[in-house]
Amino acid sequence: MYYPGRYYLCLLIVMFFGLFSTVASALTCKAQGSVSTSVNIGTVLKASIGEFGSNNKIWVSEPITATFTCTDTDSFPQGENAYLWLDPKDVIKNVHQSLEVGITVRNVDYILKKGSKVEIGPGTVCNKNAKGECTKPALPQTFTLTYQVYIKTTGQQAADNGKVMGSASLSLFQVDGVGGLRGSSGGTDGNFNLYITGLDNITFLACKPKVTLSPEKLHFGTMSSRQAMPGRIQKTMPFSVLVDLSEKGSGKTCTGETLMLTISSTNFVKDGSIIMPTKDGGFGFIISENDSLQPRIAMNTPQKLDMISGDLVRHDYFAGFIWTTHSPALGNYSATATMTVTFK
């Protein structure tokens, strides 16, 4: 039997360049025994003042994977969920208003706002006795979490000197329980904190590159579900990322800079690289630099685009339609991939 459907992959470009309390009642959480670690922006990061706009990522960290263990240190036998409490020390307000610092967890971006929290899952669970009652202490839980740190523009004008902050170490989140922040965290007996350093390395430049996609939308046409087989690539289509530096007053100060590309999607992402129009649709889209579609480009992972050496930078990519089941859902579908281009 032949079941037609139409499938689309829409490609978006982020046209911006960048360098790169209440005391909790029960939970103590550490990362492999540690109560803190830092993510460092590293070398000088450069962003284009010419394309300074709103809601554009100018820096994304590599994925960070950590294993946390939470214990019941304050006699809460019922167990308690663990959360990432954002901006626990209320310091993000000291970053220049032109920038926003956030974290990405499970492909969702979270703005660092004092008092906000992201649920992770059980930190401790009930330790039942023979009567079915919860006894002290609750059972500790260990879990692994992967996250990233991003820096994004807000639309506010940059500082006159191009700087966003002096040298400082800022706490981005604290792993803690539902009741709020545990006191004295950051010390040897406290809860885990993630810090960011190197914000003083960010400097804005006066170049104005123009970034486009060709084409901006890929039409994969009609597919037959009877050809569905997990892992089978049904169709491949090319597209290109173009960076135009020919406009007067743009690009000259960017010569020799290395461009980086980060791909993300608001759709569900399977296995880190398959953009799914629907979570259980049975098919998705993958992206690669090669027409063989190997290796696949992982979402939210920066990779080298090219080095600026003239008035035009062009890099070719391929998108593929891939089945993930023998019995896909029928209908018309679309998905979106966002290309964020930054300076290294």
mmCIF file with all atom_site columns, N, CA and C in Angstrom, residues 80-134:
data_model
loop_
_atom_site.group_PDB
_atom_site.id
_atom_site.type_symbol
_atom_site.label_atom_id
_atom_site.label_alt_id
_atom_site.label_comp_id
_atom_site.label_asym_id
_atom_site.label_entity_id
_atom_site.label_seq_id
_atom_site.pdbx_PDB_ins_code
_atom_site.Cartn_x
_atom_site.Cartn_y
_atom_site.Cartn_z
_atom_site.occupancy
_atom_site.B_iso_or_equiv
_atom_site.pdbx_formal_charge
_atom_site.auth_seq_id
_atom_site.auth_comp_id
_atom_site.auth_asym_id
_atom_site.auth_atom_id
_atom_site.pdbx_PDB_model_num
ATOM 1   N N  . GLU A 1 80  ? 13.070 13.625 48.160 1.00 0.00 ? 80  GLU A N  1
ATOM 2   C CA . GLU A 1 80  ? 12.946 14.989 47.636 1.00 0.00 ? 80  GLU A CA 1
ATOM 3   C C  . GLU A 1 80  ? 13.533 15.046 46.232 1.00 0.00 ? 80  GLU A C  1
ATOM 4   N N  . ASN A 1 81  ? 12.892 15.805 45.366 1.00 0.00 ? 81  ASN A N  1
ATOM 5   C CA . ASN A 1 81  ? 13.433 16.009 44.029 1.00 0.00 ? 81  ASN A CA 1
ATOM 6   C C  . ASN A 1 81  ? 14.589 17.004 44.053 1.00 0.00 ? 81  ASN A C  1
ATOM 7   N N  . ALA A 1 82  ? 15.494 16.859 43.082 1.00 0.00 ? 82  ALA A N  1
ATOM 8   C CA . ALA A 1 82  ? 16.624 17.781 42.938 1.00 0.00 ? 82  ALA A CA 1
ATOM 9   C C  . ALA A 1 82  ? 16.341 18.770 41.805 1.00 0.00 ? 82  ALA A C  1
ATOM 10  N N  . TYR A 1 83  ? 16.875 19.972 41.944 1.00 0.00 ? 83  TYR A N  1
ATOM 11  C CA . TYR A 1 83  ? 16.677 21.043 40.964 1.00 0.00 ? 83  TYR A CA 1
ATOM 12  C C  . TYR A 1 83  ? 17.986 21.772 40.711 1.00 0.00 ? 83  TYR A C  1
ATOM 13  N N  . LEU A 1 84  ? 18.066 22.409 39.557 1.00 0.00 ? 84  LEU A N  1
ATOM 14  C CA . LEU A 1 84  ? 19.108 23.404 39.309 1.00 0.00 ? 84  LEU A CA 1
ATOM 15  C C  . LEU A 1 84  ? 18.491 24.755 39.676 1.00 0.00 ? 84  LEU A C  1
ATOM 16  N N  . TRP A 1 85  ? 18.948 25.342 40.774 1.00 0.00 ? 85  TRP A N  1
ATOM 17  C CA . TRP A 1 85  ? 18.487 26.672 41.169 1.00 0.00 ? 85  TRP A CA 1
ATOM 18  C C  . TRP A 1 85  ? 19.380 27.708 40.488 1.00 0.00 ? 85  TRP A C  1
ATOM 19  N N  . LEU A 1 86  ? 18.767 28.553 39.653 1.00 0.00 ? 86  LEU A N  1
ATOM 20  C CA . LEU A 1 86  ? 19.517 29.460 38.797 1.00 0.00 ? 86  LEU A CA 1
ATOM 21  C C  . LEU A 1 86  ? 19.887 30.754 39.518 1.00 0.00 ? 86  LEU A C  1
ATOM 22  N N  . ASP A 1 87  ? 21.071 31.262 39.175 1.00 0.00 ? 87  ASP A N  1
ATOM 23  C CA . ASP A 1 87  ? 21.601 32.493 39.768 1.00 0.00 ? 87  ASP A CA 1
ATOM 24  C C  . ASP A 1 87  ? 21.461 32.489 41.286 1.00 0.00 ? 87  ASP A C  1
ATOM 25  N N  . PRO A 1 88  ? 22.006 31.483 41.962 1.00 0.00 ? 88  PRO A N  1
ATOM 26  C CA . PRO A 1 88  ? 21.768 31.325 43.409 1.00 0.00 ? 88  PRO A CA 1
ATOM 27  C C  . PRO A 1 88  ? 22.324 32.453 44.260 1.00 0.00 ? 88  PRO A C  1
ATOM 28  N N  . LYS A 1 89  ? 23.366 33.135 43.796 1.00 0.00 ? 89  LYS A N  1
ATOM 29  C CA . LYS A 1 89  ? 23.995 34.193 44.598 1.00 0.00 ? 89  LYS A CA 1
ATOM 30  C C  . LYS A 1 89  ? 23.611 35.592 44.114 1.00 0.00 ? 89  LYS A C  1
ATOM 31  N N  . ASP A 1 90  ? 22.621 35.664 43.183 1.00 0.00 ? 90  ASP A N  1
ATOM 32  C CA . ASP A 1 90  ? 22.084 36.943 42.708 1.00 0.00 ? 90  ASP A CA 1
ATOM 33  C C  . ASP A 1 90  ? 23.186 37.859 42.176 1.00 0.00 ? 90  ASP A C  1
ATOM 34  N N  . VAL A 1 91  ? 24.013 37.290 41.254 1.00 0.00 ? 91  VAL A N  1
ATOM 35  C CA . VAL A 1 91  ? 25.149 38.057 40.728 1.00 0.00 ? 91  VAL A CA 1
ATOM 36  C C  . VAL A 1 91  ? 25.043 38.339 39.230 1.00 0.00 ? 91  VAL A C  1
ATOM 37  N N  . ILE A 1 92  ? 24.128 37.664 38.533 1.00 0.00 ? 92  ILE A N  1
ATOM 38  C CA . ILE A 1 92  ? 24.025 37.864 37.088 1.00 0.00 ? 92  ILE A CA 1
ATOM 39  C C  . ILE A 1 92  ? 23.635 39.299 36.749 1.00 0.00 ? 92  ILE A C  1
ATOM 40  N N  . LYS A 1 93  ? 22.993 39.989 37.690 1.00 0.00 ? 93  LYS A N  1
ATOM 41  C CA . LYS A 1 93  ? 22.619 41.390 37.469 1.00 0.00 ? 93  LYS A CA 1
ATOM 42  C C  . LYS A 1 93  ? 23.839 42.276 37.252 1.00 0.00 ? 93  LYS A C  1
ATOM 43  N N  . ASN A 1 94  ? 25.034 41.791 37.613 1.00 0.00 ? 94  ASN A N  1
ATOM 44  C CA . ASN A 1 94  ? 26.255 42.578 37.438 1.00 0.00 ? 94  ASN A CA 1
ATOM 45  C C  . ASN A 1 94  ? 26.828 42.499 36.031 1.00 0.00 ? 94  ASN A C  1
ATOM 46  N N  . VAL A 1 95  ? 26.306 41.563 35.204 1.00 0.00 ? 95  VAL A N  1
ATOM 47  C CA . VAL A 1 95  ? 26.729 41.472 33.808 1.00 0.00 ? 95  VAL A CA 1
ATOM 48  C C  . VAL A 1 95  ? 26.090 42.624 33.033 1.00 0.00 ? 95  VAL A C  1
ATOM 49  N N  . HIS A 1 96  ? 26.812 43.196 32.071 1.00 0.00 ? 96  HIS A N  1
ATOM 50  C CA . HIS A 1 96  ? 26.281 44.326 31.310 1.00 0.00 ? 96  HIS A CA 1
ATOM 51  C C  . HIS A 1 96  ? 24.945 43.952 30.678 1.00 0.00 ? 96  HIS A C  1
ATOM 52  N N  . GLN A 1 97  ? 24.023 44.903 30.643 1.00 0.00 ? 97  GLN A N  1
ATOM 53  C CA . GLN A 1 97  ? 22.663 44.665 30.173 1.00 0.00 ? 97  GLN A CA 1
ATOM 54  C C  . GLN A 1 97  ? 22.577 44.246 28.710 1.00 0.00 ? 97  GLN A C  1
ATOM 55  N N  . SER A 1 98  ? 23.653 44.375 27.971 1.00 0.00 ? 98  SER A N  1
ATOM 56  C CA . SER A 1 98  ? 23.639 43.965 26.565 1.00 0.00 ? 98  SER A CA 1
ATOM 57  C C  . SER A 1 98  ? 23.675 42.455 26.396 1.00 0.00 ? 98  SER A C  1
ATOM 58  N N  . LEU A 1 99  ? 23.995 41.716 27.461 1.00 0.00 ? 99  LEU A N  1
ATOM 59  C CA . LEU A 1 99  ? 24.142 40.269 27.365 1.00 0.00 ? 99  LEU A CA 1
ATOM 60  C C  . LEU A 1 99  ? 23.257 39.535 28.361 1.00 0.00 ? 99  LEU A C  1
ATOM 61  N N  . GLU A 1 100 ? 22.912 38.293 27.982 1.00 0.00 ? 100 GLU A N  1
ATOM 62  C CA . GLU A 1 100 ? 22.180 37.376 28.850 1.00 0.00 ? 100 GLU A CA 1
ATOM 63  C C  . GLU A 1 100 ? 22.987 36.091 28.953 1.00 0.00 ? 100 GLU A C  1
ATOM 64  N N  . VAL A 1 101 ? 23.150 35.583 30.170 1.00 0.00 ? 101 VAL A N  1
ATOM 65  C CA . VAL A 1 101 ? 23.839 34.311 30.380 1.00 0.00 ? 101 VAL A CA 1
ATOM 66  C C  . VAL A 1 101 ? 22.789 33.261 30.735 1.00 0.00 ? 101 VAL A C  1
ATOM 67  N N  . GLY A 1 102 ? 22.895 32.079 30.127 1.00 0.00 ? 102 GLY A N  1
ATOM 68  C CA . GLY A 1 102 ? 21.923 31.034 30.396 1.00 0.00 ? 102 GLY A CA 1
ATOM 69  C C  . GLY A 1 102 ? 22.537 29.654 30.284 1.00 0.00 ? 102 GLY A C  1
ATOM 70  N N  . ILE A 1 103 ? 21.723 28.638 30.566 1.00 0.00 ? 103 ILE A N  1
ATOM 71  C CA . ILE A 1 103 ? 22.165 27.252 30.429 1.00 0.00 ? 103 ILE A CA 1
ATOM 72  C C  . ILE A 1 103 ? 21.183 26.499 29.536 1.00 0.00 ? 103 ILE A C  1
ATOM 73  N N  . THR A 1 104 ? 21.710 25.484 28.859 1.00 0.00 ? 104 THR A N  1
ATOM 74  C CA . THR A 1 104 ? 20.894 24.598 28.033 1.00 0.00 ? 104 THR A CA 1
ATOM 75  C C  . THR A 1 104 ? 20.891 23.221 28.676 1.00 0.00 ? 104 THR A C  1
ATOM 76  N N  . VAL A 1 105 ? 19.706 22.727 29.007 1.00 0.00 ? 105 VAL A N  1
ATOM 77  C CA . VAL A 1 105 ? 19.542 21.404 29.606 1.00 0.00 ? 105 VAL A CA 1
ATOM 78  C C  . VAL A 1 105 ? 18.497 20.638 28.812 1.00 0.00 ? 105 VAL A C  1
ATOM 79  N N  . ARG A 1 106 ? 18.869 19.456 28.323 1.00 0.00 ? 106 ARG A N  1
ATOM 80  C CA . ARG A 1 106 ? 17.951 18.624 27.527 1.00 0.00 ? 106 ARG A CA 1
ATOM 81  C C  . ARG A 1 106 ? 17.378 19.407 26.356 1.00 0.00 ? 106 ARG A C  1
ATOM 82  N N  . ASN A 1 107 ? 18.268 20.164 25.678 1.00 0.00 ? 107 ASN A N  1
ATOM 83  C CA . ASN A 1 107 ? 17.931 20.943 24.481 1.00 0.00 ? 107 ASN A CA 1
ATOM 84  C C  . ASN A 1 107 ? 16.949 22.087 24.743 1.00 0.00 ? 107 ASN A C  1
ATOM 85  N N  . VAL A 1 108 ? 16.818 22.519 26.002 1.00 0.00 ? 108 VAL A N  1
ATOM 86  C CA . VAL A 1 108 ? 15.974 23.668 26.337 1.00 0.00 ? 108 VAL A CA 1
ATOM 87  C C  . VAL A 1 108 ? 16.853 24.741 26.968 1.00 0.00 ? 108 VAL A C  1
ATOM 88  N N  . ASP A 1 109 ? 16.716 25.998 26.508 1.00 0.00 ? 109 ASP A N  1
ATOM 89  C CA . ASP A 1 109 ? 17.474 27.122 27.054 1.00 0.00 ? 109 ASP A CA 1
ATOM 90  C C  . ASP A 1 109 ? 16.738 27.730 28.256 1.00 0.00 ? 109 ASP A C  1
ATOM 91  N N  . TYR A 1 110 ? 17.504 28.029 29.308 1.00 0.00 ? 110 TYR A N  1
ATOM 92  C CA . TYR A 1 110 ? 16.949 28.657 30.504 1.00 0.00 ? 110 TYR A CA 1
ATOM 93  C C  . TYR A 1 110 ? 17.727 29.922 30.822 1.00 0.00 ? 110 TYR A C  1
ATOM 94  N N  . ILE A 1 111 ? 17.007 31.064 30.928 1.00 0.00 ? 111 ILE A N  1
ATOM 95  C CA . ILE A 1 111 ? 17.615 32.317 31.343 1.00 0.00 ? 111 ILE A CA 1
ATOM 96  C C  . ILE A 1 111 ? 17.945 32.232 32.830 1.00 0.00 ? 111 ILE A C  1
ATOM 97  N N  . LEU A 1 112 ? 19.111 32.736 33.207 1.00 0.00 ? 112 LEU A N  1
ATOM 98  C CA . LEU A 1 112 ? 19.493 32.714 34.611 1.00 0.00 ? 112 LEU A CA 1
ATOM 99  C C  . LEU A 1 112 ? 18.778 33.851 35.332 1.00 0.00 ? 112 LEU A C  1
ATOM 100 N N  . LYS A 1 113 ? 17.732 33.499 36.050 1.00 0.00 ? 113 LYS A N  1
ATOM 101 C CA . LYS A 1 113 ? 16.931 34.466 36.782 1.00 0.00 ? 113 LYS A CA 1
ATOM 102 C C  . LYS A 1 113 ? 16.847 34.028 38.232 1.00 0.00 ? 113 LYS A C  1
ATOM 103 N N  . LYS A 1 114 ? 17.213 34.901 39.137 1.00 0.00 ? 114 LYS A N  1
ATOM 104 C CA . LYS A 1 114 ? 17.208 34.599 40.566 1.00 0.00 ? 114 LYS A CA 1
ATOM 105 C C  . LYS A 1 114 ? 15.857 34.035 40.996 1.00 0.00 ? 114 LYS A C  1
ATOM 106 N N  . GLY A 1 115 ? 15.881 32.859 41.658 1.00 0.00 ? 115 GLY A N  1
ATOM 107 C CA . GLY A 1 115 ? 14.660 32.233 42.142 1.00 0.00 ? 115 GLY A CA 1
ATOM 108 C C  . GLY A 1 115 ? 14.074 31.201 41.207 1.00 0.00 ? 115 GLY A C  1
ATOM 109 N N  . SER A 1 116 ? 14.540 31.163 39.931 1.00 0.00 ? 116 SER A N  1
ATOM 110 C CA . SER A 1 116 ? 14.046 30.163 38.982 1.00 0.00 ? 116 SER A CA 1
ATOM 111 C C  . SER A 1 116 ? 14.759 28.838 39.214 1.00 0.00 ? 116 SER A C  1
ATOM 112 N N  . LYS A 1 117 ? 14.092 27.748 38.845 1.00 0.00 ? 117 LYS A N  1
ATOM 113 C CA . LYS A 1 117 ? 14.697 26.431 39.035 1.00 0.00 ? 117 LYS A CA 1
ATOM 114 C C  . LYS A 1 117 ? 14.297 25.512 37.891 1.00 0.00 ? 117 LYS A C  1
ATOM 115 N N  . VAL A 1 118 ? 15.162 24.504 37.623 1.00 0.00 ? 118 VAL A N  1
ATOM 116 C CA . VAL A 1 118 ? 14.925 23.497 36.595 1.00 0.00 ? 118 VAL A CA 1
ATOM 117 C C  . VAL A 1 118 ? 14.904 22.133 37.280 1.00 0.00 ? 118 VAL A C  1
ATOM 118 N N  . GLU A 1 119 ? 13.791 21.426 37.173 1.00 0.00 ? 119 GLU A N  1
ATOM 119 C CA . GLU A 1 119 ? 13.683 20.127 37.833 1.00 0.00 ? 119 GLU A CA 1
ATOM 120 C C  . GLU A 1 119 ? 14.549 19.085 37.129 1.00 0.00 ? 119 GLU A C  1
ATOM 121 N N  . ILE A 1 120 ? 15.310 18.331 37.911 1.00 0.00 ? 120 ILE A N  1
ATOM 122 C CA . ILE A 1 120 ? 16.182 17.287 37.374 1.00 0.00 ? 120 ILE A CA 1
ATOM 123 C C  . ILE A 1 120 ? 15.556 15.914 37.548 1.00 0.00 ? 120 ILE A C  1
ATOM 124 N N  . GLY A 1 121 ? 15.017 15.633 38.756 1.00 0.00 ? 121 GLY A N  1
ATOM 125 C CA . GLY A 1 121 ? 14.467 14.324 39.072 1.00 0.00 ? 121 GLY A CA 1
ATOM 126 C C  . GLY A 1 121 ? 14.716 14.003 40.540 1.00 0.00 ? 121 GLY A C  1
ATOM 127 N N  . PRO A 1 122 ? 14.470 12.763 40.947 1.00 0.00 ? 122 PRO A N  1
ATOM 128 C CA . PRO A 1 122 ? 14.627 12.394 42.348 1.00 0.00 ? 122 PRO A CA 1
ATOM 129 C C  . PRO A 1 122 ? 16.056 12.600 42.850 1.00 0.00 ? 122 PRO A C  1
ATOM 130 N N  . GLY A 1 123 ? 16.181 13.337 43.976 1.00 0.00 ? 123 GLY A N  1
ATOM 131 C CA . GLY A 1 123 ? 17.481 13.494 44.629 1.00 0.00 ? 123 GLY A CA 1
ATOM 132 C C  . GLY A 1 123 ? 17.646 12.471 45.732 1.00 0.00 ? 123 GLY A C  1
ATOM 133 N N  . THR A 1 124 ? 16.562 12.225 46.456 1.00 0.00 ? 124 THR A N  1
ATOM 134 C CA . THR A 1 124 ? 16.479 11.143 47.439 1.00 0.00 ? 124 THR A CA 1
ATOM 135 C C  . THR A 1 124 ? 15.099 10.523 47.313 1.00 0.00 ? 124 THR A C  1
ATOM 136 N N  . VAL A 1 125 ? 14.958 9.253  47.752 1.00 0.00 ? 125 VAL A N  1
ATOM 137 C CA . VAL A 1 125 ? 13.663 8.574  47.687 1.00 0.00 ? 125 VAL A CA 1
ATOM 138 C C  . VAL A 1 125 ? 13.365 7.913  49.036 1.00 0.00 ? 125 VAL A C  1
ATOM 139 N N  . CYS A 1 126 ? 12.108 7.617  49.251 1.00 0.00 ? 126 CYS A N  1
ATOM 140 C CA . CYS A 1 126 ? 11.643 7.026  50.512 1.00 0.00 ? 126 CYS A CA 1
ATOM 141 C C  . CYS A 1 126 ? 12.321 5.691  50.791 1.00 0.00 ? 126 CYS A C  1
ATOM 142 N N  . ASN A 1 127 ? 12.782 5.524  52.016 1.00 0.00 ? 127 ASN A N  1
ATOM 143 C CA . ASN A 1 127 ? 13.379 4.264  52.479 1.00 0.00 ? 127 ASN A CA 1
ATOM 144 C C  . ASN A 1 127 ? 12.328 3.554  53.339 1.00 0.00 ? 127 ASN A C  1
ATOM 145 N N  . LYS A 1 128 ? 11.528 2.649  52.732 1.00 0.00 ? 128 LYS A N  1
ATOM 146 C CA . LYS A 1 128 ? 10.389 2.039  53.412 1.00 0.00 ? 128 LYS A CA 1
ATOM 147 C C  . LYS A 1 128 ? 10.822 0.911  54.341 1.00 0.00 ? 128 LYS A C  1
ATOM 148 N N  . ASN A 1 129 ? 10.188 0.863  55.504 1.00 0.00 ? 129 ASN A N  1
ATOM 149 C CA . ASN A 1 129 ? 10.409 -0.258 56.411 1.00 0.00 ? 129 ASN A CA 1
ATOM 150 C C  . ASN A 1 129 ? 9.351  -1.330 56.162 1.00 0.00 ? 129 ASN A C  1
ATOM 151 N N  . ALA A 1 130 ? 9.283  -2.324 57.027 1.00 0.00 ? 130 ALA A N  1
ATOM 152 C CA . ALA A 1 130 ? 8.352  -3.433 56.841 1.00 0.00 ? 130 ALA A CA 1
ATOM 153 C C  . ALA A 1 130 ? 6.898  -2.985 56.892 1.00 0.00 ? 130 ALA A C  1
ATOM 154 N N  . LYS A 1 131 ? 6.633  -1.866 57.571 1.00 0.00 ? 131 LYS A N  1
ATOM 155 C CA . LYS A 1 131 ? 5.272  -1.346 57.664 1.00 0.00 ? 131 LYS A CA 1
ATOM 156 C C  . LYS A 1 131 ? 4.921  -0.430 56.499 1.00 0.00 ? 131 LYS A C  1
ATOM 157 N N  . GLY A 1 132 ? 5.872  -0.228 55.571 1.00 0.00 ? 132 GLY A N  1
ATOM 158 C CA . GLY A 1 132 ? 5.626  0.667  54.446 1.00 0.00 ? 132 GLY A CA 1
ATOM 159 C C  . GLY A 1 132 ? 5.815  2.123  54.774 1.00 0.00 ? 132 GLY A C  1
ATOM 160 N N  . GLU A 1 133 ? 6.425  2.390  55.927 1.00 0.00 ? 133 GLU A N  1
ATOM 161 C CA . GLU A 1 133 ? 6.659  3.768  56.336 1.00 0.00 ? 133 GLU A CA 1
ATOM 162 C C  . GLU A 1 133 ? 8.040  4.236  55.864 1.00 0.00 ? 133 GLU A C  1
ATOM 163 N N  . CYS A 1 134 ? 8.161  5.519  55.601 1.00 0.00 ? 134 CYS A N  1
ATOM 164 C CA . CYS A 1 134 ? 9.452  6.087  55.209 1.00 0.00 ? 134 CYS A CA 1
ATOM 165 C C  . CYS A 1 134 ? 10.291 6.319  56.455 1.00 0.00 ? 134 CYS A C  1
#
